[in-house]
Short mmCIF file of C-alpha atoms and ligand atoms in Angstrom, two decimals:
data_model
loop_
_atom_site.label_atom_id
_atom_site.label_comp_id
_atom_site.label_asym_id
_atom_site.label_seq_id
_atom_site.Cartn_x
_atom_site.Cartn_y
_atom_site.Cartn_z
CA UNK A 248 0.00 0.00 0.00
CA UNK A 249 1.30 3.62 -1.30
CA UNK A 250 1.55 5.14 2.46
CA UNK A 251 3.62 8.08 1.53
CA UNK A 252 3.23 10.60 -1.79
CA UNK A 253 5.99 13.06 -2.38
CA UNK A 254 5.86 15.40 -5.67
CA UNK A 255 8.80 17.93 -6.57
CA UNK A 256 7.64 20.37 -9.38
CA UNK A 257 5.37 17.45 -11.49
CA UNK A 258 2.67 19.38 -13.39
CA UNK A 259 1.11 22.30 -10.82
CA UNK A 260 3.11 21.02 -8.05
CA UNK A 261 5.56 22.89 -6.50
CA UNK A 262 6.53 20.37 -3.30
CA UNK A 263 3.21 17.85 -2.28
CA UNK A 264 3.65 16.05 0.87
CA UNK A 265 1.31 13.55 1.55
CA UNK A 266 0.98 10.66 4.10
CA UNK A 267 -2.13 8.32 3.11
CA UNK A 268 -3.04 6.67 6.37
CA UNK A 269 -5.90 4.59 4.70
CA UNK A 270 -6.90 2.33 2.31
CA UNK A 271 -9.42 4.47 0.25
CA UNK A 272 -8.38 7.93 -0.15
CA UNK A 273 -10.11 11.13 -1.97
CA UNK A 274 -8.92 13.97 -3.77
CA UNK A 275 -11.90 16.53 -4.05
CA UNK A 276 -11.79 20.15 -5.48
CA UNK A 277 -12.93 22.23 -8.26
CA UNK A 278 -12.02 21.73 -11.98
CA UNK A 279 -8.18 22.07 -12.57
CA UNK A 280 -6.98 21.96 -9.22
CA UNK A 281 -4.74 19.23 -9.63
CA UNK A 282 -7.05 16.14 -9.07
CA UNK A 283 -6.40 14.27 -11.66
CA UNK A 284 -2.46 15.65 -11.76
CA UNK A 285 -2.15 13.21 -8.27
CA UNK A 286 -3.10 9.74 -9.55
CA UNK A 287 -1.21 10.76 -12.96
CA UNK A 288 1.58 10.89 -10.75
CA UNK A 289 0.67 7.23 -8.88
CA UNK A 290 0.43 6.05 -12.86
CA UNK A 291 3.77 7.03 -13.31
CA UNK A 292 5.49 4.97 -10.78
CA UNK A 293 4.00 2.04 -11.99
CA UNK A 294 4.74 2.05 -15.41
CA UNK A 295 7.41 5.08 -16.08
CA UNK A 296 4.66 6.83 -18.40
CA UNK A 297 1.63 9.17 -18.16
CA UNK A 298 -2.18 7.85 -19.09
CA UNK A 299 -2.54 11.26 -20.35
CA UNK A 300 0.24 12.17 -22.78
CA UNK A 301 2.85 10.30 -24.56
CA UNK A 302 5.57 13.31 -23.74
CA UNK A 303 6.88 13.16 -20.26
CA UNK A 304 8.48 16.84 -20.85
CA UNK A 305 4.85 17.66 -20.04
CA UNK A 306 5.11 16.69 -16.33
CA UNK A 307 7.42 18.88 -15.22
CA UNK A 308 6.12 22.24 -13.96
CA UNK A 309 6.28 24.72 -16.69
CA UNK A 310 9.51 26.54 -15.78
CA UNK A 311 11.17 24.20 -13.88
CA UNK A 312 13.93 22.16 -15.19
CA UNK A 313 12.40 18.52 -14.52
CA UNK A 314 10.01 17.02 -11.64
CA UNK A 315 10.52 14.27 -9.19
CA UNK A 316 8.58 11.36 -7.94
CA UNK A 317 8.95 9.70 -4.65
CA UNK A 318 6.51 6.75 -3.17
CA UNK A 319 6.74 4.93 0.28
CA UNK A 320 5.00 1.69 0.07
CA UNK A 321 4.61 -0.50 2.98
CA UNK A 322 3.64 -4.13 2.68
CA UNK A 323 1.40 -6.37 4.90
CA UNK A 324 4.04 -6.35 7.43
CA UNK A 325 4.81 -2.99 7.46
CA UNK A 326 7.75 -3.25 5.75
CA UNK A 327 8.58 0.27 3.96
CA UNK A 328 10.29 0.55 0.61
CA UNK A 329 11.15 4.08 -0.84
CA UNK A 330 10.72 4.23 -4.76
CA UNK A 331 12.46 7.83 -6.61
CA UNK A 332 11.78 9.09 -10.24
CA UNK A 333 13.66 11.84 -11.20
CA UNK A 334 13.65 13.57 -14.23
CA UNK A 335 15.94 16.36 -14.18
CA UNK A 336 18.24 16.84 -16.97
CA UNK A 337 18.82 12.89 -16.78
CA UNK A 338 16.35 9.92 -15.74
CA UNK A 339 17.23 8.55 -12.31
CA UNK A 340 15.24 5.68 -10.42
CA UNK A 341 16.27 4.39 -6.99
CA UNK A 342 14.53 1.83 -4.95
CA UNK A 343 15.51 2.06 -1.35
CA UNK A 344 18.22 4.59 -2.25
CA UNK A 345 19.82 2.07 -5.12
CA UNK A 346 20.08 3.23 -7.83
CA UNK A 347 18.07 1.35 -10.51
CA UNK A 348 19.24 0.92 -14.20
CA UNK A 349 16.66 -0.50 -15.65
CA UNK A 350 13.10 0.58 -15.94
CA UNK A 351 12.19 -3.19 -15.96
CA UNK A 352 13.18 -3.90 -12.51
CA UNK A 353 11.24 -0.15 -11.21
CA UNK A 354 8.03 -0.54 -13.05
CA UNK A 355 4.82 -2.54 -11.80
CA UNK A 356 6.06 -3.02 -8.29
CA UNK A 357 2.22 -1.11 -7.95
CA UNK A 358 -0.24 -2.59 -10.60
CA UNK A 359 -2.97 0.38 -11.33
CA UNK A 360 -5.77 0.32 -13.50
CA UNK A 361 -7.18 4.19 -14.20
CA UNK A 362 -10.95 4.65 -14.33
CA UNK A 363 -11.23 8.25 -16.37
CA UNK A 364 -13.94 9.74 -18.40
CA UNK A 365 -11.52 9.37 -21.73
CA UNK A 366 -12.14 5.47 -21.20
CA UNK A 367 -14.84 5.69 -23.95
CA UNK A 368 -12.58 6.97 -26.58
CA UNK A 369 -11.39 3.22 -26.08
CA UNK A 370 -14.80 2.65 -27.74
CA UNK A 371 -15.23 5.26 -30.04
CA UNK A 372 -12.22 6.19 -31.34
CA UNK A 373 -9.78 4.81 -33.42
CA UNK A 374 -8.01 1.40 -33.24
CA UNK A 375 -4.85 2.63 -31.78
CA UNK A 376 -6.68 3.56 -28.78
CA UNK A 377 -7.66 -0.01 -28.50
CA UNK A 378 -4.62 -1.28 -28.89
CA UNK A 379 -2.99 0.70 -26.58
CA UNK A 380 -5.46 -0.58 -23.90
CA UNK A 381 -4.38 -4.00 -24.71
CA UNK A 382 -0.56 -3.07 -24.85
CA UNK A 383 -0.73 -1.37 -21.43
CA UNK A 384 -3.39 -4.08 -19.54
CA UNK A 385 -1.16 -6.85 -21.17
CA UNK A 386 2.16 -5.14 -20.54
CA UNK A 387 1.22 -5.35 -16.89
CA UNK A 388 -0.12 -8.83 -16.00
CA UNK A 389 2.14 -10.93 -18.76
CA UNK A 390 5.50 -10.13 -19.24
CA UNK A 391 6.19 -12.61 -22.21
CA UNK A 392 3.52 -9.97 -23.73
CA UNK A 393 5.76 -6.99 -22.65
CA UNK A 394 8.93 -8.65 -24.03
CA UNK A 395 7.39 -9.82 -27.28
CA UNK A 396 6.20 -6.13 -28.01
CA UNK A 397 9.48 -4.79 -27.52
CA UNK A 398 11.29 -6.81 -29.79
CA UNK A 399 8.22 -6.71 -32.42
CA UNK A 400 7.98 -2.91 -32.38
CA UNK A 401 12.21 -2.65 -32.77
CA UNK A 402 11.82 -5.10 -35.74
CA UNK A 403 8.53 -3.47 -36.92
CA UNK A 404 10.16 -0.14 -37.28
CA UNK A 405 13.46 -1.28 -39.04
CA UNK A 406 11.62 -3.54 -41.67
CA UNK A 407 9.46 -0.26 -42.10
CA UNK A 408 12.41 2.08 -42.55
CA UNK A 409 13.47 -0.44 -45.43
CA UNK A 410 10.39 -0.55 -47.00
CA UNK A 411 9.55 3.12 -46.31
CA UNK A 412 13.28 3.92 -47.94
CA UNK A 413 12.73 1.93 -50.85
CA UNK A 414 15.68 -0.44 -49.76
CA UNK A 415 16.81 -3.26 -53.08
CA UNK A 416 17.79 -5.46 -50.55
CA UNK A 417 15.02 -7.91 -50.33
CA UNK A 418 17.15 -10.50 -48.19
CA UNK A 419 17.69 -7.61 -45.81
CA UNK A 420 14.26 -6.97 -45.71
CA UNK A 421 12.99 -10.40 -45.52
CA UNK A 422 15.68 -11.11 -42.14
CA UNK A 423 13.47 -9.50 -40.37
CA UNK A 424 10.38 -11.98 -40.82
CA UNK A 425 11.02 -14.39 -38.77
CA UNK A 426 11.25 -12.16 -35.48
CA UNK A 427 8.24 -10.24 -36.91
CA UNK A 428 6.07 -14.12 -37.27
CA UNK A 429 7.48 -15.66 -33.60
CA UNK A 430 6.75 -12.53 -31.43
CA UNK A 431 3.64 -11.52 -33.39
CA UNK A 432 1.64 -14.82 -32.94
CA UNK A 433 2.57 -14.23 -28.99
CA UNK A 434 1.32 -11.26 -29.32
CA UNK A 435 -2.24 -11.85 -31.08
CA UNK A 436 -2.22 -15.39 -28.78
CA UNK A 437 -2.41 -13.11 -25.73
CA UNK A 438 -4.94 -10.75 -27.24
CA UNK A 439 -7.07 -13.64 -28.51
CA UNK A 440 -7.06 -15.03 -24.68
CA UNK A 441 -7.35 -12.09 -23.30
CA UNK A 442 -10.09 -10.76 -24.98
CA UNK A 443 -12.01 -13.55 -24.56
CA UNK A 444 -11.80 -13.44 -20.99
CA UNK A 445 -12.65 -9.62 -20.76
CA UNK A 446 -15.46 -10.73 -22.65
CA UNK A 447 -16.88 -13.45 -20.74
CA UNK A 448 -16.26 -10.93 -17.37
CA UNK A 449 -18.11 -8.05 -19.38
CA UNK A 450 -20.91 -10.83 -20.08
CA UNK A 451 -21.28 -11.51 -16.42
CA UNK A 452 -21.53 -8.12 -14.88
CA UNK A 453 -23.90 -6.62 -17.26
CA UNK A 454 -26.02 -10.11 -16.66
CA UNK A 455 -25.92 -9.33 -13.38
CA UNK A 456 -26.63 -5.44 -13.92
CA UNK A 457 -29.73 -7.02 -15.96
CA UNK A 458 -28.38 -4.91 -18.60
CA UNK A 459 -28.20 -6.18 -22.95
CA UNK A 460 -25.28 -9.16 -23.78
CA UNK A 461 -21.96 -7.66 -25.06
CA UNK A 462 -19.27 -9.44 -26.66
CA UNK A 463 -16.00 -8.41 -27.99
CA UNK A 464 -14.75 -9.89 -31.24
CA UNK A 465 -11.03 -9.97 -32.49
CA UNK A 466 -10.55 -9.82 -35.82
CA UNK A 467 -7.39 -11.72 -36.06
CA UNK A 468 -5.79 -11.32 -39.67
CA UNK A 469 -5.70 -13.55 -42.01
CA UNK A 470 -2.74 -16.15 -42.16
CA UNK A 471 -1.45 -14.95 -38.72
CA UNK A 472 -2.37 -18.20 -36.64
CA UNK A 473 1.09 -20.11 -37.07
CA UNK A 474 4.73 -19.14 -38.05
CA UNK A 475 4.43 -21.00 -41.09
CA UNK A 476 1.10 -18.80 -42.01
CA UNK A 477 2.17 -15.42 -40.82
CA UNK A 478 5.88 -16.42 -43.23
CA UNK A 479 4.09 -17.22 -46.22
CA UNK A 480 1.70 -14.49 -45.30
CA UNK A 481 4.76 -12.00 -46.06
CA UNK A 482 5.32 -13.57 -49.12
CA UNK A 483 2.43 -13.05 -50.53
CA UNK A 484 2.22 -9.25 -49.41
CA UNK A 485 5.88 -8.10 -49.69
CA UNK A 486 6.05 -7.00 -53.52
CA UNK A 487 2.89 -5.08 -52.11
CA UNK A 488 4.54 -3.51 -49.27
CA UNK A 489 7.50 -2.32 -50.94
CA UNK A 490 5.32 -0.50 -53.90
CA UNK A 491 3.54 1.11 -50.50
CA UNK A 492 6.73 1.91 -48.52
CA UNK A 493 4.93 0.53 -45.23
CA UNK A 494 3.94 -2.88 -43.58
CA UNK A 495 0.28 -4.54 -44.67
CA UNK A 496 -0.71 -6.83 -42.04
CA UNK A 497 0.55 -7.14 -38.35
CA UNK A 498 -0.51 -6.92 -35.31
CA UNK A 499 -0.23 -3.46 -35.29
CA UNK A 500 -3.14 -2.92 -37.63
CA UNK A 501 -4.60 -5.30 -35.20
CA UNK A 502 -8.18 -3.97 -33.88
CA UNK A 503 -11.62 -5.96 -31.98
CA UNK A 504 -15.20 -4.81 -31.99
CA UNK A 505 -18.06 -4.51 -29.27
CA UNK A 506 -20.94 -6.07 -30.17
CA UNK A 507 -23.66 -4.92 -27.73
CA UNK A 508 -27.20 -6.17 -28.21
CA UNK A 509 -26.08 -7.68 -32.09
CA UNK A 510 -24.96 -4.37 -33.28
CA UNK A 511 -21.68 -3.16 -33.11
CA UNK A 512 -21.40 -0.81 -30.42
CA UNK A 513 -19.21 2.25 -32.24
CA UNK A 514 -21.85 2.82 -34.64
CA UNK A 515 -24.90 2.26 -33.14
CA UNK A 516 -24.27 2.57 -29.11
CA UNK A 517 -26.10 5.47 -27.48
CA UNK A 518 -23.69 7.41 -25.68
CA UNK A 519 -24.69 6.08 -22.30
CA UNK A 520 -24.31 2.37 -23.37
CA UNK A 521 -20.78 3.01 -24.74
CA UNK A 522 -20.14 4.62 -20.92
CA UNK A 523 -21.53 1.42 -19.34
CA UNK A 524 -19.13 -0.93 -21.46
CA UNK A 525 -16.20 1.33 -21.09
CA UNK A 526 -16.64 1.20 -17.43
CA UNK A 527 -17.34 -3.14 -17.58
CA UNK A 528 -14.49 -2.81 -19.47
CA UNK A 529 -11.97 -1.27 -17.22
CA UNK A 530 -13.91 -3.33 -14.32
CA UNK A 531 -12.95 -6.42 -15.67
CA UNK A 532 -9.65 -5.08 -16.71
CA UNK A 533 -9.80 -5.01 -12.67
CA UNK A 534 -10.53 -7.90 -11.41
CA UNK A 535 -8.09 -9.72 -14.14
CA UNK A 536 -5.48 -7.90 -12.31
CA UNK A 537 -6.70 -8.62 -9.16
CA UNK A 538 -6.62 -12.79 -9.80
CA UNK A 539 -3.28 -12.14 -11.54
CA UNK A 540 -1.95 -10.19 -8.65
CA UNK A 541 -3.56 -11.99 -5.59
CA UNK A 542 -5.09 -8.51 -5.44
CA UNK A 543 -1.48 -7.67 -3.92
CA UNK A 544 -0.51 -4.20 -4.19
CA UNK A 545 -3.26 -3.56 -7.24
CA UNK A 546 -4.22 -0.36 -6.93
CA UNK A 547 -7.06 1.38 -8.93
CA UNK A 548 -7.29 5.09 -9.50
CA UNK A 549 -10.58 6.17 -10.16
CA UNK A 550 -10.83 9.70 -11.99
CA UNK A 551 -14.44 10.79 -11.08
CA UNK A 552 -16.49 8.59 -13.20
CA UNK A 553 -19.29 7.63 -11.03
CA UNK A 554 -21.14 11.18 -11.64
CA UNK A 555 -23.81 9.82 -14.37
CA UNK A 556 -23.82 6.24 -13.16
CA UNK A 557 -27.04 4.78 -11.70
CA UNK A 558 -27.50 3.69 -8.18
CA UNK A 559 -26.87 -0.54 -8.88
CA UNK A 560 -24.35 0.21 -11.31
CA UNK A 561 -22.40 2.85 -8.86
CA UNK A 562 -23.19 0.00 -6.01
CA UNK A 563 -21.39 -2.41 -8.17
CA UNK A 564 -18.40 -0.26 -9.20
CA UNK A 565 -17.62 0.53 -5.49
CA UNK A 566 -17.91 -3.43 -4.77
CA UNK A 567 -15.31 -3.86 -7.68
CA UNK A 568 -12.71 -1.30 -6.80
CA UNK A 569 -12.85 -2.94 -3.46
CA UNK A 570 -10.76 -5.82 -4.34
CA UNK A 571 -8.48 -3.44 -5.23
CA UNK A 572 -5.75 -3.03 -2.51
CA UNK A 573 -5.81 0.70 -2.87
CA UNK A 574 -8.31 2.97 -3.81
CA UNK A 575 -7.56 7.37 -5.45
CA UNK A 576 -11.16 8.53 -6.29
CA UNK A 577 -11.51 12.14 -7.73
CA UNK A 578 -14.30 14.10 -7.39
CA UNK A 579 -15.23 17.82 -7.93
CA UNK A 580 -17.71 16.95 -4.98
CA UNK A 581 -17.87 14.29 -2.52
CA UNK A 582 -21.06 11.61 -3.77
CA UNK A 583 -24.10 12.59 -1.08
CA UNK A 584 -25.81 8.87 -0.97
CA UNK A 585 -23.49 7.11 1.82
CA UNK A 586 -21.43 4.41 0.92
CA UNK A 587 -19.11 1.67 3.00
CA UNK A 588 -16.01 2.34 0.80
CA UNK A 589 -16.43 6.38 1.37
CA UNK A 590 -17.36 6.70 4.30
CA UNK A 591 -13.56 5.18 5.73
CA UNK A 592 -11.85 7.86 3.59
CA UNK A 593 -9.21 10.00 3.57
CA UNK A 594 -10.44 13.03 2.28
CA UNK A 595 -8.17 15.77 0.71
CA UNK A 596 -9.12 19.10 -0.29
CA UNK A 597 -7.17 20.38 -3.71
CA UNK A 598 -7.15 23.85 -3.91
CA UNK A 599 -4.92 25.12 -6.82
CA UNK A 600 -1.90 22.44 -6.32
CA UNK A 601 -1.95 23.08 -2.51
CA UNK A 602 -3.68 19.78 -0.31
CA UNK A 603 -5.58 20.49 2.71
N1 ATP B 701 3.24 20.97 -16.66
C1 ATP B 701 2.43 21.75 -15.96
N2 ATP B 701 2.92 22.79 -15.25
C2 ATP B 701 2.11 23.59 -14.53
N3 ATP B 701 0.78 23.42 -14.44
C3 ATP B 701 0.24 22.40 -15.12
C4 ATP B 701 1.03 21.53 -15.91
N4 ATP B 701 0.22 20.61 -16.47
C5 ATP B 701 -1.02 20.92 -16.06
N5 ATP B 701 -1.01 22.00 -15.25
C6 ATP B 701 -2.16 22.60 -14.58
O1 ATP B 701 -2.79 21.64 -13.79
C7 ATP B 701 -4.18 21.90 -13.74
C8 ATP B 701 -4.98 20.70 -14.14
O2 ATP B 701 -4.80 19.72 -13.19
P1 ATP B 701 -5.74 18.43 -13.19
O3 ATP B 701 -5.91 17.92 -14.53
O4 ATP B 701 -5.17 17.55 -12.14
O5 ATP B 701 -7.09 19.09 -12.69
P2 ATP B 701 -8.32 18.38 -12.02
O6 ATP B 701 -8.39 18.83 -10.61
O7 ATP B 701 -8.28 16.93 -12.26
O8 ATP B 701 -9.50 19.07 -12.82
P3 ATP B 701 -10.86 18.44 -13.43
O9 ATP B 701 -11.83 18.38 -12.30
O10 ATP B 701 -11.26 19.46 -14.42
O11 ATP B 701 -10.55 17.14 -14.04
C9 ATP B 701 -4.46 23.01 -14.74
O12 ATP B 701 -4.67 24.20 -14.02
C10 ATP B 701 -3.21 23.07 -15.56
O13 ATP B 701 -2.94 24.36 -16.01
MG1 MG B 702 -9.33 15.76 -13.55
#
């Protein structure tokens, strides 16, 4: 459990000092305050990146020369590890006061999983959303899935830059196949499995929510099921790809549907129903963690989402981020109907980057 929060000039943080005494802790305040700037910062001790932005030069407070990052998290027996970020001038991570070299051995010591009103873009918007959901949910429960995307993406971008370049050297081209074929059916393998399971635990809540049947649907390219398939596959497409300059199949091009009700949910969701199965689907994105993770040290950041919800559906959420070790909520203002989880909060007041 996170039971200390320090912040050194990260976004409109000067110097935050926080000690979290409880299990369920809330950051409350008006609109751009710094709610949502908090758990950003949680986010980024787990996994060295922002949900927010791609560019970490962001996080620093504009003007300063870089920002700093410093959790204490104690375990069951109240033994307390200290984990640094800093990012001035160059990237340093310590654990404990060791310094740490790679990000590997820093990140996912805390699993989170983000609840935010941008969750429907994950529905709506375009297939690189989706896969990034994937690539980050994946990235943090299976680390053959991590690995595998690394070495894809490096291979990915070279074979690209020889295709993209116009490069004559087709044996050059085609050494980088093989890697491409062996990581890229892990890849889709893990999607496939993993999708299928989000499914069946979307299935069951809205069952239980008495809401419509949803199911999510990979569509897994053609001849990408074995080694063999995926290697002829290029064959058949390369001539193709070179005359476009850019890869034609892959599994980053890879995308899946929700089907809610029969009809695909992007095009014919209202905008309520594409809430709902956003939030089922960062729910069960939760509790897949949670089995992964022996609900150890999983903590979920919840970015004032349960405004619009309706009372059984709220009811169920809070039952859901309960399994979570650790629960951020935001909220503009504190939820009036009483609730279990609430009511045994910390509650923060954000005024302007300064906690009360
Ligand atoms: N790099 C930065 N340096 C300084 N200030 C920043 C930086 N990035 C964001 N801010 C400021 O942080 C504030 C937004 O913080 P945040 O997104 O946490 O607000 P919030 O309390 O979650 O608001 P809302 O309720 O609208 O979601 C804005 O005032 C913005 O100008
Ligand atoms: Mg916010």
């Amino acid at each position: 459990m996170i039971s200390k929060i320090k912040l050194n000039n990260f976004r409109n943080y000067n110097q935050l000092s926080l000690d979290i005494p409880s299990p369920t802790t809330i950051f409350c305040g008006g609109n751009g305050n710094g709610k949502t700037n908090i758990l950003e910062s949680l986010y980024f001790m787990s996994m060295l990146r922002s949900f927010r932005t791609s560019k970490i030069a962001e996080l620093k407070k504009i003007g300063t020369t870089g920002f700093s990052i410093m959790l204490e998290i104690a375990n069951k027996n109240n033994w307390k590890s200290i984990f640094e970020a800093n990012y001035i001038e160059n990237r340093t991570l310590k654990i404990d006061g060791k310094l740490i070299s790679k990000a590997s051995e820093f990140i996912k010591k805390i699993k989170t999983v983000v609840f935010s009103p941008e969750d429907i873009r994950i529905i709506s918007d375009s297939s690189g959303v989706r896969r990034r959901f994937l690539n980050i949910f994946l990235s943090m429960i299976e680390p053959a899935y991590f690995a595998a995307l690394k070495d894809y993406h490096i291979a990915l971008k070279i074979r690209n830059k020889l295709l993209r370049t116009r490069c004559q050297d087709i044996s050059l081209i085609k050494s980088y196949e093989p890697i491409l074929a062996e990581k890229g059916i892990i890849i889709m393998n893990y999607r496939e499995e993993y999708l299928n399971l989000l499914s069946k635990e979307i299935s069951e809540m809205l069952a239980e929510l008495k809401y419509s049947n949803l199911s999510i649907v990979y569509k897994r390219q053609n001849g990408t099921r074995t080694i063999d398939d995926y290697l002829h596959r290029f064959e058949t497409e390369r001539e193709k790809e070179r005359e476009k300059g850019f890869s034609n199949f892959g599994a980053q091009l890879d995308d899946f549907n929700f089907i809610y009700n029969n009809l695909p949910l992007r095009q014919f969701g209202s905008m309520g129903q594409c809430r709902l199965i956003a939030l089922c689907l960062k729910m069960a994105e939760m509790n897949i963690v949670c089995k992964n993770s022996s609900n150890t040290n999983v903590i979920a950041l919840i970015d004032d989402v349960t405004g619009e919800l309706d009372e059984r559906t709220e009811a169920f959420f809070y039952n859901i981020t309960n399994q979570a070790e650790q629960r951020f909520f935001t909220f503009t203002q504190i939820p009036k109907a009483s609730n279990n989880i609430l009511d045994e909060a910390t509650i923060f007041n954000i005024n302007n980057g300064i906690v009360e």
